[in-house]
Amino acid sequence: QQGLAAGNADSILLNFRLIEVFITLGRVEPAEKALHVLSAAVDKRVATLPRPTRLSLERSISMLRGRCFAVRGESQKAIIELKRVLASRPSSDSEVRQTLQAEMLLGNIYASLSEWDLAAAAFERVTTLDPKLAQPRLAAATAWANFNQPEMAIRDRKSTRLNSSHIPLSRMPSSA
């Protein structure tokens, strides 16, 4: 906030970081205000930005909006924004991480809505991107079990033991 107040109010990077902090703290209103400033800053520069940079920024803004909606409990709006994130193929390591986060959050939202088949599918897409992660595979198994698909649940549970690395949950992609 100090950097923004010191004359860098349109700083894309500072606004991104500030929004992430606000969302992490559950402070959605200031996150949304900063998101509005960020969107305006990107809009000012859109004509001068290379297409890949512009698309990456739009993708990141959709991710932040999706996270805000998720924290607010506005599941349908969050789903729309997260699907925007997932509409394009990731072209960098940071976009792959963002895709993992979006799919995990999408899976958690679908699970909260008891849309077990959609939740399982989202979690399985995470395991396709990174087969060594155990958390999404276990989440998919749980979703399949809740969707009354025990053979799918057993398959995912067994493959967790075969494929997972011992990554602490703290290093897993954030879900909100």
PDB file of C-alpha atoms in Angstrom:
ATOM      1  CA  GLN A   1       0.000   0.000   0.000  1.00  0.00           C
ATOM      2  CA  GLN A   2       2.881   2.348   0.746  1.00  0.00           C
ATOM      3  CA  GLY A   3       4.321   1.834  -2.736  1.00  0.00           C
ATOM      4  CA  LEU A   4       0.980   2.638  -4.315  1.00  0.00           C
ATOM      5  CA  ALA A   5       0.551   5.707  -2.103  1.00  0.00           C
ATOM      6  CA  ALA A   6       4.064   6.891  -3.006  1.00  0.00           C
ATOM      7  CA  GLY A   7       2.998   7.589  -6.553  1.00  0.00           C
ATOM      8  CA  ASN A   8       2.856   4.148  -8.102  1.00  0.00           C
ATOM      9  CA  ALA A   9      -0.947   3.846  -7.964  1.00  0.00           C
ATOM     10  CA  ASP A  10      -1.032   2.349 -11.469  1.00  0.00           C
ATOM     11  CA  SER A  11       1.697  -0.201 -10.807  1.00  0.00           C
ATOM     12  CA  ILE A  12       0.457  -3.490 -12.172  1.00  0.00           C
ATOM     13  CA  LEU A  13       2.859  -5.576 -10.089  1.00  0.00           C
ATOM     14  CA  LEU A  14       2.159  -3.760  -6.825  1.00  0.00           C
ATOM     15  CA  ASN A  15      -1.585  -3.989  -7.358  1.00  0.00           C
ATOM     16  CA  PHE A  16      -1.339  -7.721  -8.117  1.00  0.00           C
ATOM     17  CA  ARG A  17       0.601  -8.319  -4.907  1.00  0.00           C
ATOM     18  CA  LEU A  18      -1.760  -6.173  -2.854  1.00  0.00           C
ATOM     19  CA  ILE A  19      -4.819  -7.996  -4.194  1.00  0.00           C
ATOM     20  CA  GLU A  20      -3.253 -11.385  -3.419  1.00  0.00           C
ATOM     21  CA  VAL A  21      -2.554 -10.286   0.160  1.00  0.00           C
ATOM     22  CA  PHE A  22      -6.089  -8.966   0.624  1.00  0.00           C
ATOM     23  CA  ILE A  23      -7.615 -12.196  -0.744  1.00  0.00           C
ATOM     24  CA  THR A  24      -5.372 -14.322   1.466  1.00  0.00           C
ATOM     25  CA  LEU A  25      -6.514 -12.290   4.468  1.00  0.00           C
ATOM     26  CA  GLY A  26     -10.161 -12.662   3.419  1.00  0.00           C
ATOM     27  CA  ARG A  27     -10.487  -8.911   2.854  1.00  0.00           C
ATOM     28  CA  VAL A  28     -12.545  -9.004  -0.322  1.00  0.00           C
ATOM     29  CA  GLU A  29     -13.731  -5.383  -0.464  1.00  0.00           C
ATOM     30  CA  PRO A  30     -10.255  -3.820  -0.555  1.00  0.00           C
ATOM     31  CA  ALA A  31      -9.170  -6.600  -2.948  1.00  0.00           C
ATOM     32  CA  GLU A  32     -11.993  -5.688  -5.308  1.00  0.00           C
ATOM     33  CA  LYS A  33     -11.119  -1.973  -5.117  1.00  0.00           C
ATOM     34  CA  ALA A  34      -7.506  -2.760  -5.961  1.00  0.00           C
ATOM     35  CA  LEU A  35      -8.707  -5.085  -8.730  1.00  0.00           C
ATOM     36  CA  HIS A  36     -10.649  -2.197 -10.238  1.00  0.00           C
ATOM     37  CA  VAL A  37      -7.489  -0.025 -10.154  1.00  0.00           C
ATOM     38  CA  LEU A  38      -5.479  -2.884 -11.671  1.00  0.00           C
ATOM     39  CA  SER A  39      -7.985  -3.401 -14.485  1.00  0.00           C
ATOM     40  CA  ALA A  40      -7.919   0.328 -15.258  1.00  0.00           C
ATOM     41  CA  ALA A  41      -4.096   0.335 -15.276  1.00  0.00           C
ATOM     42  CA  VAL A  42      -4.039  -2.601 -17.701  1.00  0.00           C
ATOM     43  CA  ASP A  43      -6.712  -0.954 -19.887  1.00  0.00           C
ATOM     44  CA  LYS A  44      -4.559   2.210 -20.116  1.00  0.00           C
ATOM     45  CA  ARG A  45      -1.637   0.184 -21.431  1.00  0.00           C
ATOM     46  CA  VAL A  46      -3.509  -2.402 -23.490  1.00  0.00           C
ATOM     47  CA  ALA A  47      -2.629  -0.832 -26.852  1.00  0.00           C
ATOM     48  CA  THR A  48       1.097  -0.868 -26.075  1.00  0.00           C
ATOM     49  CA  LEU A  49       1.309  -4.364 -24.602  1.00  0.00           C
ATOM     50  CA  PRO A  50       2.391  -7.342 -26.697  1.00  0.00           C
ATOM     51  CA  ARG A  51      -0.465  -9.774 -27.240  1.00  0.00           C
ATOM     52  CA  PRO A  52       1.009 -12.566 -25.045  1.00  0.00           C
ATOM     53  CA  THR A  53       1.524 -10.118 -22.174  1.00  0.00           C
ATOM     54  CA  ARG A  54      -2.002  -8.759 -22.511  1.00  0.00           C
ATOM     55  CA  LEU A  55      -3.506 -12.258 -22.557  1.00  0.00           C
ATOM     56  CA  SER A  56      -1.449 -13.277 -19.532  1.00  0.00           C
ATOM     57  CA  LEU A  57      -2.605 -10.194 -17.605  1.00  0.00           C
ATOM     58  CA  GLU A  58      -6.236 -10.832 -18.534  1.00  0.00           C
ATOM     59  CA  ARG A  59      -5.857 -14.438 -17.392  1.00  0.00           C
ATOM     60  CA  SER A  60      -4.353 -13.325 -14.075  1.00  0.00           C
ATOM     61  CA  ILE A  61      -7.095 -10.753 -13.508  1.00  0.00           C
ATOM     62  CA  SER A  62      -9.735 -13.439 -14.110  1.00  0.00           C
ATOM     63  CA  MET A  63      -7.958 -15.665 -11.584  1.00  0.00           C
ATOM     64  CA  LEU A  64      -8.026 -12.892  -8.980  1.00  0.00           C
ATOM     65  CA  ARG A  65     -11.708 -12.174  -9.694  1.00  0.00           C
ATOM     66  CA  GLY A  66     -12.496 -15.875  -9.381  1.00  0.00           C
ATOM     67  CA  ARG A  67     -10.723 -16.044  -6.031  1.00  0.00           C
ATOM     68  CA  CYS A  68     -12.610 -12.954  -4.791  1.00  0.00           C
ATOM     69  CA  PHE A  69     -15.945 -14.453  -5.818  1.00  0.00           C
ATOM     70  CA  ALA A  70     -15.007 -17.748  -4.170  1.00  0.00           C
ATOM     71  CA  VAL A  71     -14.152 -16.023  -0.886  1.00  0.00           C
ATOM     72  CA  ARG A  72     -17.487 -14.173  -1.077  1.00  0.00           C
ATOM     73  CA  GLY A  73     -19.298 -17.465  -1.643  1.00  0.00           C
ATOM     74  CA  GLU A  74     -20.467 -16.394  -5.106  1.00  0.00           C
ATOM     75  CA  SER A  75     -19.802 -19.781  -6.661  1.00  0.00           C
ATOM     76  CA  GLN A  76     -21.369 -19.276 -10.081  1.00  0.00           C
ATOM     77  CA  LYS A  77     -19.453 -16.041 -10.689  1.00  0.00           C
ATOM     78  CA  ALA A  78     -16.256 -17.695  -9.496  1.00  0.00           C
ATOM     79  CA  ILE A  79     -16.824 -20.600 -11.890  1.00  0.00           C
ATOM     80  CA  ILE A  80     -17.238 -18.216 -14.839  1.00  0.00           C
ATOM     81  CA  GLU A  81     -13.971 -16.408 -14.041  1.00  0.00           C
ATOM     82  CA  LEU A  82     -12.066 -19.638 -13.426  1.00  0.00           C
ATOM     83  CA  LYS A  83     -13.261 -21.038 -16.752  1.00  0.00           C
ATOM     84  CA  ARG A  84     -11.851 -17.908 -18.399  1.00  0.00           C
ATOM     85  CA  VAL A  85      -8.501 -18.720 -16.816  1.00  0.00           C
ATOM     86  CA  LEU A  86      -8.716 -22.272 -18.098  1.00  0.00           C
ATOM     87  CA  ALA A  87      -9.869 -21.323 -21.599  1.00  0.00           C
ATOM     88  CA  SER A  88      -6.334 -20.748 -22.819  1.00  0.00           C
ATOM     89  CA  ARG A  89      -3.468 -23.167 -22.750  1.00  0.00           C
ATOM     90  CA  PRO A  90      -0.754 -22.207 -20.250  1.00  0.00           C
ATOM     91  CA  SER A  91       2.377 -20.932 -21.981  1.00  0.00           C
ATOM     92  CA  SER A  92       4.741 -20.499 -19.027  1.00  0.00           C
ATOM     93  CA  ASP A  93       5.549 -22.127 -15.699  1.00  0.00           C
ATOM     94  CA  SER A  94       3.650 -19.412 -13.852  1.00  0.00           C
ATOM     95  CA  GLU A  95       0.585 -20.020 -16.037  1.00  0.00           C
ATOM     96  CA  VAL A  96       0.821 -23.764 -15.370  1.00  0.00           C
ATOM     97  CA  ARG A  97       0.830 -23.010 -11.612  1.00  0.00           C
ATOM     98  CA  GLN A  98      -2.105 -20.671 -12.144  1.00  0.00           C
ATOM     99  CA  THR A  99      -3.940 -23.428 -14.039  1.00  0.00           C
ATOM    100  CA  LEU A 100      -3.311 -25.855 -11.172  1.00  0.00           C
ATOM    101  CA  GLN A 101      -4.697 -23.290  -8.711  1.00  0.00           C
ATOM    102  CA  ALA A 102      -7.726 -22.557 -10.891  1.00  0.00           C
ATOM    103  CA  GLU A 103      -8.552 -26.264 -11.313  1.00  0.00           C
ATOM    104  CA  MET A 104      -8.150 -26.927  -7.574  1.00  0.00           C
ATOM    105  CA  LEU A 105     -10.379 -23.983  -6.706  1.00  0.00           C
ATOM    106  CA  LEU A 106     -12.896 -25.045  -9.337  1.00  0.00           C
ATOM    107  CA  GLY A 107     -12.918 -28.573  -7.927  1.00  0.00           C
ATOM    108  CA  ASN A 108     -13.424 -27.256  -4.394  1.00  0.00           C
ATOM    109  CA  ILE A 109     -16.290 -25.018  -5.533  1.00  0.00           C
ATOM    110  CA  TYR A 110     -17.990 -27.884  -7.375  1.00  0.00           C
ATOM    111  CA  ALA A 111     -17.536 -30.085  -4.297  1.00  0.00           C
ATOM    112  CA  SER A 112     -19.128 -27.403  -2.101  1.00  0.00           C
ATOM    113  CA  LEU A 113     -22.099 -27.444  -4.497  1.00  0.00           C
ATOM    114  CA  SER A 114     -22.224 -31.281  -4.393  1.00  0.00           C
ATOM    115  CA  GLU A 115     -21.448 -31.356  -8.118  1.00  0.00           C
ATOM    116  CA  TRP A 116     -19.271 -34.386  -7.520  1.00  0.00           C
ATOM    117  CA  ASP A 117     -18.663 -35.406 -11.124  1.00  0.00           C
ATOM    118  CA  LEU A 118     -17.515 -31.898 -12.059  1.00  0.00           C
ATOM    119  CA  ALA A 119     -15.370 -31.714  -8.921  1.00  0.00           C
ATOM    120  CA  ALA A 120     -13.707 -35.046  -9.726  1.00  0.00           C
ATOM    121  CA  ALA A 121     -13.058 -33.961 -13.313  1.00  0.00           C
ATOM    122  CA  ALA A 122     -11.403 -30.712 -12.152  1.00  0.00           C
ATOM    123  CA  PHE A 123      -9.216 -32.538  -9.646  1.00  0.00           C
ATOM    124  CA  GLU A 124      -8.217 -35.102 -12.270  1.00  0.00           C
ATOM    125  CA  ARG A 125      -7.179 -32.339 -14.663  1.00  0.00           C
ATOM    126  CA  VAL A 126      -4.755 -31.210 -11.946  1.00  0.00           C
ATOM    127  CA  THR A 127      -3.286 -34.703 -11.777  1.00  0.00           C
ATOM    128  CA  THR A 128      -2.906 -34.686 -15.551  1.00  0.00           C
ATOM    129  CA  LEU A 129      -0.821 -31.501 -15.306  1.00  0.00           C
ATOM    130  CA  ASP A 130       1.206 -32.779 -12.352  1.00  0.00           C
ATOM    131  CA  PRO A 131       0.812 -36.531 -11.714  1.00  0.00           C
ATOM    132  CA  LYS A 132       2.985 -36.435  -8.584  1.00  0.00           C
ATOM    133  CA  LEU A 133       0.556 -34.322  -6.554  1.00  0.00           C
ATOM    134  CA  ALA A 134      -1.374 -36.408  -4.038  1.00  0.00           C
ATOM    135  CA  GLN A 135      -3.950 -33.889  -2.797  1.00  0.00           C
ATOM    136  CA  PRO A 136      -5.928 -33.540  -6.052  1.00  0.00           C
ATOM    137  CA  ARG A 137      -5.883 -37.297  -6.625  1.00  0.00           C
ATOM    138  CA  LEU A 138      -7.304 -37.874  -3.123  1.00  0.00           C
ATOM    139  CA  ALA A 139      -9.856 -35.117  -3.681  1.00  0.00           C
ATOM    140  CA  ALA A 140     -10.880 -36.769  -6.964  1.00  0.00           C
ATOM    141  CA  ALA A 141     -11.246 -40.115  -5.168  1.00  0.00           C
ATOM    142  CA  THR A 142     -13.486 -38.496  -2.558  1.00  0.00           C
ATOM    143  CA  ALA A 143     -15.565 -36.782  -5.234  1.00  0.00           C
ATOM    144  CA  TRP A 144     -15.978 -40.039  -7.184  1.00  0.00           C
ATOM    145  CA  ALA A 145     -17.041 -41.830  -3.993  1.00  0.00           C
ATOM    146  CA  ASN A 146     -19.620 -39.128  -3.303  1.00  0.00           C
ATOM    147  CA  PHE A 147     -20.823 -39.418  -6.913  1.00  0.00           C
ATOM    148  CA  ASN A 148     -21.392 -43.145  -6.280  1.00  0.00           C
ATOM    149  CA  GLN A 149     -18.540 -44.236  -8.555  1.00  0.00           C
ATOM    150  CA  PRO A 150     -16.567 -46.514  -6.213  1.00  0.00           C
ATOM    151  CA  GLU A 151     -14.402 -48.035  -8.959  1.00  0.00           C
ATOM    152  CA  MET A 152     -13.197 -44.565 -10.001  1.00  0.00           C
ATOM    153  CA  ALA A 153     -12.599 -43.660  -6.352  1.00  0.00           C
ATOM    154  CA  ILE A 154     -10.564 -46.818  -5.799  1.00  0.00           C
ATOM    155  CA  ARG A 155      -8.561 -46.194  -8.978  1.00  0.00           C
ATOM    156  CA  ASP A 156      -7.631 -42.664  -7.887  1.00  0.00           C
ATOM    157  CA  ARG A 157      -6.885 -43.761  -4.331  1.00  0.00           C
ATOM    158  CA  LYS A 158      -4.595 -46.555  -5.513  1.00  0.00           C
ATOM    159  CA  SER A 159      -2.811 -44.357  -8.015  1.00  0.00           C
ATOM    160  CA  THR A 160      -2.136 -41.854  -5.240  1.00  0.00           C
ATOM    161  CA  ARG A 161       0.158 -44.351  -3.563  1.00  0.00           C
ATOM    162  CA  LEU A 162       1.858 -45.198  -6.846  1.00  0.00           C
ATOM    163  CA  ASN A 163       2.405 -41.713  -8.256  1.00  0.00           C
ATOM    164  CA  SER A 164       2.553 -39.235  -5.434  1.00  0.00           C
ATOM    165  CA  SER A 165       5.620 -37.534  -4.184  1.00  0.00           C
ATOM    166  CA  HIS A 166       5.928 -36.414  -0.612  1.00  0.00           C
ATOM    167  CA  ILE A 167       5.095 -32.764  -1.206  1.00  0.00           C
ATOM    168  CA  PRO A 168       3.903 -30.989   1.919  1.00  0.00           C
ATOM    169  CA  LEU A 169       0.393 -29.567   1.605  1.00  0.00           C
ATOM    170  CA  SER A 170       1.818 -26.108   2.215  1.00  0.00           C
ATOM    171  CA  ARG A 171       3.457 -26.310  -1.227  1.00  0.00           C
ATOM    172  CA  MET A 172       0.214 -27.274  -2.956  1.00  0.00           C
ATOM    173  CA  PRO A 173      -1.531 -24.729  -5.152  1.00  0.00           C
ATOM    174  CA  SER A 174      -3.761 -22.450  -3.131  1.00  0.00           C
ATOM    175  CA  SER A 175      -7.491 -22.985  -3.440  1.00  0.00           C
ATOM    176  CA  ALA A 176      -8.628 -19.447  -2.670  1.00  0.00           C
TER     177      ALA A 176
END
